[in-house]
Short mmCIF file of C-alpha atoms in Angstrom, two decimals:
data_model
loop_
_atom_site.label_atom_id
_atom_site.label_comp_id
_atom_site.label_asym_id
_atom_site.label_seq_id
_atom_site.Cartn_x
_atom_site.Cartn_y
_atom_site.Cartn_z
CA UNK A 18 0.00 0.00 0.00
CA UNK A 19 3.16 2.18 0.01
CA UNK A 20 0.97 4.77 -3.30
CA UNK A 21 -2.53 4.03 -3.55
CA UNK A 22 -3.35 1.71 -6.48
CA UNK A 23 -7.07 3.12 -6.83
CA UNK A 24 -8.84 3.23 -10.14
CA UNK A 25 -8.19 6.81 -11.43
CA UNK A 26 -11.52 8.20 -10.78
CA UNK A 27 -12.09 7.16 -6.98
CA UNK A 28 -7.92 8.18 -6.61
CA UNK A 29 -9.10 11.97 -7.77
CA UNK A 30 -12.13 12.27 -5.54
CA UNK A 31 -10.30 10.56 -2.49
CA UNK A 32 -7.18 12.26 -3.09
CA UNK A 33 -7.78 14.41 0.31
CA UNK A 34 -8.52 11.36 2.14
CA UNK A 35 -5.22 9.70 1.22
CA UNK A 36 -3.76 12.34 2.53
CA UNK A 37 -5.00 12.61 6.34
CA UNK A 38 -2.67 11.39 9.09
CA UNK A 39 -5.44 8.44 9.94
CA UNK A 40 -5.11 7.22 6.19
CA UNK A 41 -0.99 7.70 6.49
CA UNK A 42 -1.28 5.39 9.90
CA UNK A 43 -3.99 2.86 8.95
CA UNK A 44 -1.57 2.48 5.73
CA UNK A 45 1.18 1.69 7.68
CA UNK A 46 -0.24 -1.13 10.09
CA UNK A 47 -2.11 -2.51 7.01
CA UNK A 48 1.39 -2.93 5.40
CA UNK A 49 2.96 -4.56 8.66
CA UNK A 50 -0.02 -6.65 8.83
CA UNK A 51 0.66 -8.54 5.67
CA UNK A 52 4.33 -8.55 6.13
CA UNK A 53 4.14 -10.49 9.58
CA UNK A 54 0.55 -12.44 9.24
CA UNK A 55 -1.84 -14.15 6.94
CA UNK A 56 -4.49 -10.87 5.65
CA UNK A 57 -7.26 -11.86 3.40
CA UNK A 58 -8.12 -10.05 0.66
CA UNK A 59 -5.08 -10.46 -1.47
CA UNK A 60 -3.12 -7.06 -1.55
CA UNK A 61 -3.75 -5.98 -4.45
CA UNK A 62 -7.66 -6.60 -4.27
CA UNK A 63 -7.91 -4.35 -1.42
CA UNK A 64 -9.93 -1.84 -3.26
CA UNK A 65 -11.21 -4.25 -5.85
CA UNK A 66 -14.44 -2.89 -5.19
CA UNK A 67 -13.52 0.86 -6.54
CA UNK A 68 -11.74 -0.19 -9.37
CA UNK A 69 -14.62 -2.94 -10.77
CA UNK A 70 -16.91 -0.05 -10.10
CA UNK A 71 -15.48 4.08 -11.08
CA UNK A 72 -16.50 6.61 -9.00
CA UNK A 73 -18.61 8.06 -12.51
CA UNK A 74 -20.35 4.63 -12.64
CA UNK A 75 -22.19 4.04 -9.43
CA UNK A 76 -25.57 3.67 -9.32
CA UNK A 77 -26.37 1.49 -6.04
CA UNK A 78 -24.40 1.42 -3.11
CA UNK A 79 -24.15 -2.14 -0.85
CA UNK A 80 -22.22 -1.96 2.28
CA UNK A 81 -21.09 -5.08 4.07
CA UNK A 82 -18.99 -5.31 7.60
CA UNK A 83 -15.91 -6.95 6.87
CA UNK A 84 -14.44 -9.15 4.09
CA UNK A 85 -14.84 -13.26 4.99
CA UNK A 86 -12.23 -14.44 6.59
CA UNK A 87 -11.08 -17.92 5.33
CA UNK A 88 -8.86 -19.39 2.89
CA UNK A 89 -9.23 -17.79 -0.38
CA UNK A 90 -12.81 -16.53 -0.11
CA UNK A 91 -12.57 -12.08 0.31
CA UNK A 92 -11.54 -10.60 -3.05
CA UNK A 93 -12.15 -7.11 -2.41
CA UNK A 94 -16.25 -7.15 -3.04
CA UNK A 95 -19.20 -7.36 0.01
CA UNK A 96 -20.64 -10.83 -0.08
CA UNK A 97 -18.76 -12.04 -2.57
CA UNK A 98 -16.92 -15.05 -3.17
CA UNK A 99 -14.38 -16.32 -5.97
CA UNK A 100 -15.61 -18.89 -8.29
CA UNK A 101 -15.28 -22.48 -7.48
CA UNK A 102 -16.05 -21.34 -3.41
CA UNK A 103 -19.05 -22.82 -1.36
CA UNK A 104 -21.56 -19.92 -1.16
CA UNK A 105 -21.69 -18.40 2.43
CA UNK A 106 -25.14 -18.55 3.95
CA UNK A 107 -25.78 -14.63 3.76
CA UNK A 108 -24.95 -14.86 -0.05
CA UNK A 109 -27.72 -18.06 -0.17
CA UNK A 110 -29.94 -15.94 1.01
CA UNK A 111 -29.42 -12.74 -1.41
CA UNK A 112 -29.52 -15.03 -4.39
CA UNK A 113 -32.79 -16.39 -2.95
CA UNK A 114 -34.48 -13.40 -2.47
CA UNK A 115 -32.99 -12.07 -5.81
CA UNK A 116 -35.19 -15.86 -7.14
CA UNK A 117 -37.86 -15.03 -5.35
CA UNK A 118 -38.36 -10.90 -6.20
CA UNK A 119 -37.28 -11.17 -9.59
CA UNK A 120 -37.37 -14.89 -10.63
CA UNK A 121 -33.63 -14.91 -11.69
CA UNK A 122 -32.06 -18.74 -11.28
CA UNK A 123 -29.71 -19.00 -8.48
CA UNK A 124 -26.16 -19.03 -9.82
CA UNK A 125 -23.35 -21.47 -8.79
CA UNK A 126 -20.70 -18.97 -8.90
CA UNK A 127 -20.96 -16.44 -5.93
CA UNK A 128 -18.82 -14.48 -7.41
CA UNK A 129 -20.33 -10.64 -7.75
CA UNK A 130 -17.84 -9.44 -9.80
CA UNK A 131 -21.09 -8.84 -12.63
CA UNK A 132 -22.88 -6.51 -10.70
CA UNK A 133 -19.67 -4.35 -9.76
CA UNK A 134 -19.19 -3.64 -13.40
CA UNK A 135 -22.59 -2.98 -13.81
CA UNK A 136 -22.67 -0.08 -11.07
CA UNK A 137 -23.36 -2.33 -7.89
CA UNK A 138 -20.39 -0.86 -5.48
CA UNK A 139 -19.97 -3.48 -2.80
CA UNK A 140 -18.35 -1.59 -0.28
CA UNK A 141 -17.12 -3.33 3.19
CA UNK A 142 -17.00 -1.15 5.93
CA UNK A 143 -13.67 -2.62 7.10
CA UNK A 144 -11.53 -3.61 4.36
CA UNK A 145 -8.95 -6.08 5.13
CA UNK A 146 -8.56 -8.85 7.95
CA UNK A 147 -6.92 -11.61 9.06
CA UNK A 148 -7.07 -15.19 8.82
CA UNK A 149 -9.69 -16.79 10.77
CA UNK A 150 -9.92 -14.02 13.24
CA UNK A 151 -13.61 -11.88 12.16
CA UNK A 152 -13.11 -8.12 13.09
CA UNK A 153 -9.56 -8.28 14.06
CA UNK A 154 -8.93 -4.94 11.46
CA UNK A 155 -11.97 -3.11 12.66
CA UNK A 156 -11.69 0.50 14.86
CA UNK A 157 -7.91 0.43 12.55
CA UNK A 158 -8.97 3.41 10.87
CA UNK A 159 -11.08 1.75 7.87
CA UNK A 160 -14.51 2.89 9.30
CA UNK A 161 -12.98 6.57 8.89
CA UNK A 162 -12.46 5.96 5.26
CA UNK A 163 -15.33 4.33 4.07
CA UNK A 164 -17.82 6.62 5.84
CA UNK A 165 -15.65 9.60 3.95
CA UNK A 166 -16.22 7.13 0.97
CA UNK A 167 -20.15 7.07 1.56
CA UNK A 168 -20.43 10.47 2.45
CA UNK A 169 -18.60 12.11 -0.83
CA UNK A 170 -21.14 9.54 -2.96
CA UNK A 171 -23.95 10.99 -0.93
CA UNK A 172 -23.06 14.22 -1.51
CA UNK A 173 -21.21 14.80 -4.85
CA UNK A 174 -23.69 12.54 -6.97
CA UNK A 175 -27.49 11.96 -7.31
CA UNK A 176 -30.42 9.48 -7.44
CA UNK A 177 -28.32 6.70 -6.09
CA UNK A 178 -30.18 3.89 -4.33
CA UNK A 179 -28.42 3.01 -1.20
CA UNK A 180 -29.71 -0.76 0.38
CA UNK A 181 -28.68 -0.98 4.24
CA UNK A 182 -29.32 -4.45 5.34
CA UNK A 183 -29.01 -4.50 9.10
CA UNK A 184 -28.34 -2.58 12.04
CA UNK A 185 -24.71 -2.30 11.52
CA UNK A 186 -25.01 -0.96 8.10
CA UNK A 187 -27.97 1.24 8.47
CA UNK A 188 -26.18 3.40 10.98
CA UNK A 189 -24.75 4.86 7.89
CA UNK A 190 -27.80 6.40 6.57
CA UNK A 191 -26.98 9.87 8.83
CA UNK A 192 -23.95 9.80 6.11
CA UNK A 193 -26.53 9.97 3.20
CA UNK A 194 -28.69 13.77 2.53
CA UNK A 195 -32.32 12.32 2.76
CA UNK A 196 -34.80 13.31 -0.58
CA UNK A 197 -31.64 13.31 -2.63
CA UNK A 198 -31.00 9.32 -2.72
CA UNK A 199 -33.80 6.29 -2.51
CA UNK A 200 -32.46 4.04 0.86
CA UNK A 201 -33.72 0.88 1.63
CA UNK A 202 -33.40 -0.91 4.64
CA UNK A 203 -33.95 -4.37 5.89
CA UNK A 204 -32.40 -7.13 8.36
CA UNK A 205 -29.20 -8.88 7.33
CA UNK A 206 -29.40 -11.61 4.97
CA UNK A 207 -27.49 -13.25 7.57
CA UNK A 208 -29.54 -16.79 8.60
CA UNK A 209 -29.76 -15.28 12.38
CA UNK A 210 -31.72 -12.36 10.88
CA UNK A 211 -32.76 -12.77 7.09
CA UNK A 212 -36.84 -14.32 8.24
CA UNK A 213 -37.10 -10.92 9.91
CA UNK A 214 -37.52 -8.90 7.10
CA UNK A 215 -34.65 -9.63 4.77
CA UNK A 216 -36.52 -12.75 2.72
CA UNK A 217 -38.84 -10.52 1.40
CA UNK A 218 -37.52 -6.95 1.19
CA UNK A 219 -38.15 -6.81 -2.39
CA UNK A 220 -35.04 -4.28 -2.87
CA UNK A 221 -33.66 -5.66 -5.91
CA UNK A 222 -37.31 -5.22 -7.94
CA UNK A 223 -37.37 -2.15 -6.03
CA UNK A 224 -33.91 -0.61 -7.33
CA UNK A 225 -34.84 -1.31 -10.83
CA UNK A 226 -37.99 0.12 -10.63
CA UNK A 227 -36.56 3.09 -9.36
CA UNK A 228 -33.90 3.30 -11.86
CA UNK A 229 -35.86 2.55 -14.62
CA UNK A 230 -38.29 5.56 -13.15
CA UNK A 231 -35.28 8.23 -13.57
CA UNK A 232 -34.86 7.24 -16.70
CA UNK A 233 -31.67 4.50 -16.04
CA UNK A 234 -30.22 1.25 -17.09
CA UNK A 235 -31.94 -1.20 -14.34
CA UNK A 236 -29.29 -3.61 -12.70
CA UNK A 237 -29.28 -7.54 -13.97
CA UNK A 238 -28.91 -9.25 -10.68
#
């Protein structure tokens, strides 16, 4: 992480960011991090999620917690897993209410690299972590960054729909000017959480309806 490798777009409008003393120290103990232990994503997918997805080219935002934390599962996207990896359950349950609100087969691959380049930013709130140890990067300095990250989307662009599933996530809506963006909220898809009002939401019919309604491309989930 010694110069940000950011898709050019996301490097120009976080270019302040990068340059805060939080950003210069959270840097720093990333980079020790993967020099003395096991850190999942891979390095270089870090901020896989900006560069799949340019700043210009969002339309919804999804925000997750923190990447998964076994072997070779978090590559850089909330939710998502690399092809050929058993879907986690929260993931089963997105692709099932994605079957059930939009009758769209439930895919093998879990593997949401398709919906990044189709505008879908998958943003985790914490970005890196290590090996079998959930939350071990959190309060690092990453929850700085990606609410700066929310809060210049919120305010620099437009009609973007925003879906906060859970508590956790939806504490980010004070980050988000209300009439200027549709937000929808819901439980986790999480199994501990997705029969209380997750399986059912409707949010991925209701996205495209919206988008279709200000005249945009509606997503293919």
């Amino acid at each position: 992480m010694k110069d940000i490798q950011i898709e050019s777009s996301w490097k120009e409008v976080l270019s302040e960011e990068f340059q805060k003393p939080y950003f210069t120290e959270l840097r720093e103990w990333v980079r020790e991090r993967y020099n003395s232990t096991t850190v999942y994503p891979p390095a270089k997918l870090i901020f896989q999620a900006f560069d799949l997805c340019p700043f210009d080219e969002v339309q919804v935002v999804i925000l997750g917690q923190d990447p998964y934390h076994g072997p070779g599962q978090a590559h850089g996207l909330c939710f998502s897993v690399k092809e050929g990896i058993t879907l986690p359950p929260s993931l089963q349950n997105i692709f099932k209410e994605i079957q059930d609100d939009i009758q769209k087969p439930i895919p093998k691959s879990g593997d949401l690299t398709y919906l990044a380049k189709q505008g879908v930013f998958l943003l985790n709130a914490t970005l890196t972590v290590e090996k079998d140890k959930a939350g071990s990067h959190q309060n690092k300095g990453w929850e700085v960054f990606t609410d700066a990250v929310i809060r210049i989307l919120a305010e620099k662009k437009s009609n973007l729909v925003f879906l906060l599933w859970g508590a956790f996530a939806q504490k980010k809506e004070i980050l988000i000017p209300p009439n200027k963006h549709l937000v929808l909220k819901s439980a986790h898809p999480s199994p501990l959480s997705a029969y209380r009002g997750f399986l059912g939401n409707r949010h991925f019919s209701k996205t495209n309806d919206y988008l279709r309604s200000i005249g945009k491309q509606s997503i293919d989930w």
